Amino acid sequence: MPILVVGAAGYIGSHIAHALVERGESVVAVDDLSTGSSQRLGRLPLHRIDVTSAEAVGALSELMLEKQVDGVIHLAARKAVGESTREPLLYYSHNIDGVVNVAAAMAAAGVRQVVLSSTAAVYGESGEAPLTEDAPTNPINPYGRSKLVGEWVLGDSAAAYGLRAASLRYFNVAGAGDRALADRGLTNLIPLVVDAAQRGSAVEIFGDDFPTPDGTCVRDYVHVADVAAAHLAVLDRLRNAREPHRVYNIGGGRVERSRSGGRCPAGELPSCRISDGVQAPR
């Protein structure tokens, strides 16, 4: 049955779309191309819809019915921490309205399974290592707060409308399954470092007094192909899920402690968080 991928032309979304195609699934790709690129989709048809718009619910529900969509993977959101502190209303409207409209369209079209790409930033500056799904959520910026509210919207919608939903929380994604799918956004650390290397310039490091072996932060990175695989695995599990909404942490599976057991603050790049507070879903 077809799977609708919202944000399919983005860095992570395109990897998920191609992973679905590779295993024989039919993909319905949705993106407004505000940050994504249609070139990442190759021959896969693109349905250009702004899921935050007033027309989104009708357009999405019609598309779901037309294509007989069986499940949704929702990735479309704004994600720059610094921008979220400068433009909090932009983040609350985009990241929450998008979830509201996708859930409303699913309820109208009778689609039951949905996986939300969330963020481990919902945990804030937790002192726990490793982080588990039961850790307290206390996001410290509008980006993290907007994503947490999106999770609440999805959970409440699942309970009310008979959906089966999951929210995936992870920190930093890196790598590429193919050169055409590479991350080109300079708000992410690895593209920023590569760009600096190509220009022959230095990368500025913010902070050298963190309680880590070299004084700088340690981050948890997960390869984008593994993140895509996690979305697919959770989507498959939803078909037999009993609970309306469940949270999964996605991470590299390693815990690196600093000499004093301290933490790096979550914040705008290139500030960092201690490596791996999160575990891959089982």
Coordinates of C-alpha atoms in Angstrom, one line a residue:
M1 CA 0.0 0.0 0.0
P2 CA 1.3 3.5 -0.7
I3 CA 3.1 5.5 1.9
L4 CA 2.8 9.3 2.0
V5 CA 6.1 11.0 2.9
V6 CA 5.7 14.6 3.9
G7 CA 8.9 16.5 3.4
A8 CA 10.1 13.9 0.9
A9 CA 12.4 16.3 -1.0
G10 CA 14.4 17.0 2.2
Y11 CA 17.7 15.5 3.3
I12 CA 16.2 12.8 5.6
G13 CA 12.9 12.6 3.8
S14 CA 14.5 11.7 0.4
H15 CA 16.5 8.9 2.0
I16 CA 13.2 7.5 3.5
A17 CA 11.4 7.8 0.2
H18 CA 14.2 5.9 -1.7
A19 CA 14.4 3.3 1.1
L20 CA 10.7 2.7 0.7
V21 CA 11.0 2.4 -3.1
E22 CA 13.9 0.0 -2.7
R23 CA 11.8 -2.4 -0.7
G24 CA 9.0 -2.3 -3.2
E25 CA 6.7 0.2 -1.6
S26 CA 4.7 2.8 -3.5
V27 CA 5.6 6.3 -2.4
V28 CA 3.5 9.5 -2.5
A29 CA 6.0 12.4 -2.1
V30 CA 4.8 15.7 -0.7
D31 CA 6.9 18.8 -0.2
D32 CA 6.6 22.5 -0.7
L33 CA 10.3 22.8 -1.7
S34 CA 10.9 25.7 0.7
T35 CA 14.1 23.9 1.8
G36 CA 14.0 20.6 -0.2
S37 CA 15.1 19.8 -3.7
S38 CA 13.0 17.9 -6.2
Q39 CA 16.3 16.6 -7.7
R40 CA 16.6 14.3 -4.7
L41 CA 13.5 12.4 -5.8
G42 CA 14.7 11.4 -9.2
R43 CA 11.7 10.1 -11.2
L44 CA 9.5 10.0 -8.2
P45 CA 6.5 12.3 -8.8
L46 CA 6.2 15.2 -6.4
H47 CA 3.0 16.7 -5.0
R48 CA 3.7 20.2 -4.1
I49 CA 1.7 21.1 -0.9
D50 CA 2.4 23.4 1.9
V51 CA 1.1 21.4 4.9
T52 CA 0.9 24.5 7.0
S53 CA -1.5 26.3 4.7
A54 CA -5.2 26.7 5.1
E55 CA -5.8 24.5 2.1
A56 CA -3.6 21.7 3.3
V57 CA -6.2 19.5 5.0
G58 CA -8.4 19.3 1.9
A59 CA -5.4 18.8 -0.5
L60 CA -3.8 16.1 1.7
S61 CA -7.0 14.2 2.4
E62 CA -7.9 14.2 -1.3
L63 CA -4.5 12.9 -2.2
M64 CA -4.6 10.2 0.5
L65 CA -8.0 9.0 -0.9
E66 CA -6.9 9.2 -4.5
K67 CA -3.7 7.2 -3.9
Q68 CA -5.2 4.9 -1.3
V69 CA -2.5 5.8 1.2
D70 CA -1.9 3.3 4.0
G71 CA 0.5 5.3 6.2
V72 CA 2.2 8.6 6.6
I73 CA 5.8 9.6 7.5
H74 CA 5.8 13.3 8.5
L75 CA 9.2 15.1 8.4
A76 CA 8.3 18.6 7.2
A77 CA 9.4 21.2 9.8
R78 CA 11.7 24.0 10.5
K79 CA 14.7 23.0 12.6
A80 CA 17.3 25.7 13.2
V81 CA 17.6 26.3 16.9
G82 CA 19.1 29.8 16.5
E83 CA 16.4 30.9 14.1
S84 CA 13.7 29.5 16.4
T85 CA 14.9 31.9 19.2
R86 CA 14.7 34.8 16.7
E87 CA 11.4 33.8 15.1
P88 CA 9.5 31.7 17.7
L89 CA 6.1 32.4 16.2
L90 CA 7.4 31.1 12.8
Y91 CA 8.4 27.8 14.5
Y92 CA 5.2 27.4 16.5
S93 CA 3.1 28.0 13.5
H94 CA 5.0 25.8 11.1
N95 CA 6.0 22.9 13.3
I96 CA 2.6 22.6 15.1
D97 CA 0.2 23.5 12.3
G98 CA 1.9 21.0 10.0
V99 CA 1.2 18.2 12.5
V100 CA -2.4 19.4 13.1
N101 CA -3.2 19.5 9.3
V102 CA -1.6 16.1 8.6
A103 CA -3.5 14.5 11.5
A104 CA -6.8 16.1 10.4
A105 CA -6.3 14.9 6.8
M106 CA -5.6 11.4 8.0
A107 CA -8.7 11.4 10.2
A108 CA -10.8 12.6 7.2
A109 CA -9.3 10.1 4.8
G110 CA -9.3 7.1 7.2
V111 CA -5.5 6.7 7.2
R112 CA -4.4 5.1 10.5
Q113 CA -0.6 4.9 10.7
V114 CA 1.8 7.8 11.1
V115 CA 5.4 8.3 12.1
L116 CA 6.5 11.7 13.2
S117 CA 10.1 12.8 12.8
S118 CA 10.7 14.6 16.1
T119 CA 13.9 15.6 18.0
A120 CA 15.8 14.7 21.1
A121 CA 15.9 18.4 21.8
V122 CA 12.6 17.8 23.6
Y123 CA 14.7 16.5 26.5
G124 CA 16.6 19.8 27.0
E125 CA 19.7 19.7 29.2
S126 CA 19.0 16.3 30.8
G127 CA 21.6 15.0 33.2
E128 CA 20.9 11.4 32.3
A129 CA 23.1 9.2 30.2
P130 CA 21.9 7.3 28.3
L131 CA 18.7 9.1 27.7
T132 CA 15.6 6.8 27.6
E133 CA 12.2 7.5 26.4
D134 CA 11.1 7.9 30.0
A135 CA 13.4 10.8 30.7
P136 CA 11.7 14.1 31.6
T137 CA 11.1 16.5 28.6
N138 CA 12.2 20.1 29.2
P139 CA 13.1 21.7 25.9
I140 CA 15.1 24.9 26.3
N141 CA 14.3 26.6 23.0
P142 CA 11.3 27.3 20.8
Y143 CA 12.4 24.6 18.3
G144 CA 12.4 21.9 20.9
R145 CA 9.2 23.2 22.5
S146 CA 7.4 23.3 19.1
K147 CA 8.4 19.7 18.3
L148 CA 7.2 18.5 21.8
V149 CA 3.8 20.2 21.3
G150 CA 3.6 18.5 17.9
E151 CA 4.1 15.2 19.7
W152 CA 1.3 16.0 22.0
V153 CA -1.0 16.9 19.1
L154 CA -0.2 13.6 17.5
G155 CA -0.7 11.6 20.7
D156 CA -4.1 13.3 21.4
S157 CA -5.2 12.9 17.8
A158 CA -4.3 9.2 17.9
A159 CA -6.3 8.6 21.0
A160 CA -9.3 10.5 19.7
Y161 CA -9.4 9.4 16.1
G162 CA -8.2 5.8 16.2
L163 CA -4.7 6.5 14.8
R164 CA -1.6 4.5 15.5
A165 CA 1.3 7.0 15.9
A166 CA 5.0 7.1 16.8
S167 CA 7.4 10.0 17.4
L168 CA 11.1 9.4 16.7
R169 CA 13.5 11.5 18.7
Y170 CA 17.1 11.9 17.6
F171 CA 19.9 14.4 17.6
N172 CA 22.3 14.7 14.7
V173 CA 22.1 13.0 11.3
A174 CA 25.1 12.6 9.0
G175 CA 26.2 10.9 5.8
A176 CA 24.4 10.1 2.6
G177 CA 23.1 7.0 0.9
D178 CA 24.0 8.6 -2.5
R179 CA 25.7 11.8 -3.6
A180 CA 22.5 13.1 -5.0
L181 CA 20.8 12.9 -1.6
A182 CA 23.6 14.7 0.4
D183 CA 22.9 17.3 3.1
R184 CA 23.7 20.7 1.6
G185 CA 22.3 22.8 4.5
L186 CA 25.0 24.9 6.3
T187 CA 23.1 24.9 9.5
N188 CA 24.3 21.3 10.2
L189 CA 27.8 20.7 11.5
I190 CA 29.3 18.3 9.0
P191 CA 28.3 20.2 5.8
L192 CA 29.6 23.3 7.6
V193 CA 33.0 21.7 8.2
V194 CA 33.1 20.3 4.6
D195 CA 32.3 23.8 3.2
A196 CA 35.0 25.4 5.3
A197 CA 37.5 22.8 4.2
Q198 CA 36.7 23.4 0.5
R199 CA 37.1 27.2 1.0
G200 CA 40.3 26.8 3.0
S201 CA 38.9 28.5 6.0
A202 CA 38.8 27.6 9.7
V203 CA 35.7 26.3 11.6
E204 CA 34.9 28.3 14.6
I205 CA 34.5 26.2 17.8
F206 CA 32.3 27.6 20.4
G207 CA 33.4 26.6 23.9
D208 CA 36.6 25.0 25.1
D209 CA 35.9 24.6 28.8
F210 CA 33.3 21.8 28.8
P211 CA 33.9 18.8 31.1
T212 CA 35.1 16.6 28.3
P213 CA 38.6 15.2 27.5
D214 CA 39.5 18.1 25.2
G215 CA 37.2 20.7 26.6
T216 CA 34.9 20.7 23.5
C217 CA 31.5 19.1 23.2
V218 CA 30.8 15.6 22.1
R219 CA 27.8 14.9 19.9
D220 CA 25.7 11.9 19.0
Y221 CA 25.6 11.3 15.3
V222 CA 23.5 8.7 13.4
H223 CA 24.0 7.8 9.7
V224 CA 21.0 9.0 7.7
A225 CA 20.5 5.5 6.2
D226 CA 20.0 4.1 9.8
V227 CA 17.6 6.9 10.6
A228 CA 15.6 6.1 7.4
A229 CA 15.6 2.4 8.3
A230 CA 14.3 3.2 11.8
H231 CA 11.4 5.1 10.3
L232 CA 10.5 2.2 8.2
A233 CA 10.8 -0.3 11.0
V234 CA 8.6 1.8 13.3
L235 CA 6.0 2.2 10.5
D236 CA 5.9 -1.6 10.1
R237 CA 5.4 -2.0 13.8
L238 CA 2.5 0.4 13.9
R239 CA 0.3 -1.9 11.8
N240 CA 0.1 -4.2 14.8
A241 CA 0.5 -1.6 17.6
R242 CA -2.0 -1.5 20.5
E243 CA -1.1 1.8 22.0
P244 CA -2.3 5.0 20.2
H245 CA 1.1 6.8 20.5
R246 CA 4.6 5.7 21.3
V247 CA 8.0 7.5 21.5
Y248 CA 11.3 6.0 20.3
N249 CA 14.8 7.4 20.7
I250 CA 17.1 6.8 17.8
G251 CA 20.9 6.9 18.4
G252 CA 24.2 5.3 17.8
G253 CA 24.1 3.0 20.8
R254 CA 27.2 4.3 22.5
V255 CA 27.6 6.3 25.7
E256 CA 30.7 8.4 26.0
R257 CA 31.2 10.0 29.4
S258 CA 33.4 13.0 30.1
R259 CA 36.0 12.9 32.9
S260 CA 33.7 14.6 35.3
G261 CA 30.4 13.2 33.9
G262 CA 29.3 16.6 32.7
R263 CA 27.0 17.6 29.9
C264 CA 27.3 19.9 26.9
P265 CA 24.4 22.3 26.5
A266 CA 22.0 21.7 23.7
G267 CA 21.8 24.8 21.5
E268 CA 22.6 26.4 18.2
L269 CA 25.4 24.8 16.1
P270 CA 28.1 24.1 16.8
S271 CA 27.2 23.6 20.5
C272 CA 26.9 20.0 21.4
R273 CA 25.4 17.3 23.6
I274 CA 27.1 14.4 25.2
S275 CA 27.5 11.5 22.9
D276 CA 24.5 9.2 22.8
G277 CA 21.9 9.5 25.2
V278 CA 19.6 7.5 22.9
Q279 CA 19.2 4.0 21.8
A280 CA 17.9 2.5 18.6
P281 CA 14.4 1.0 18.7
R282 CA 14.0 -2.6 19.5

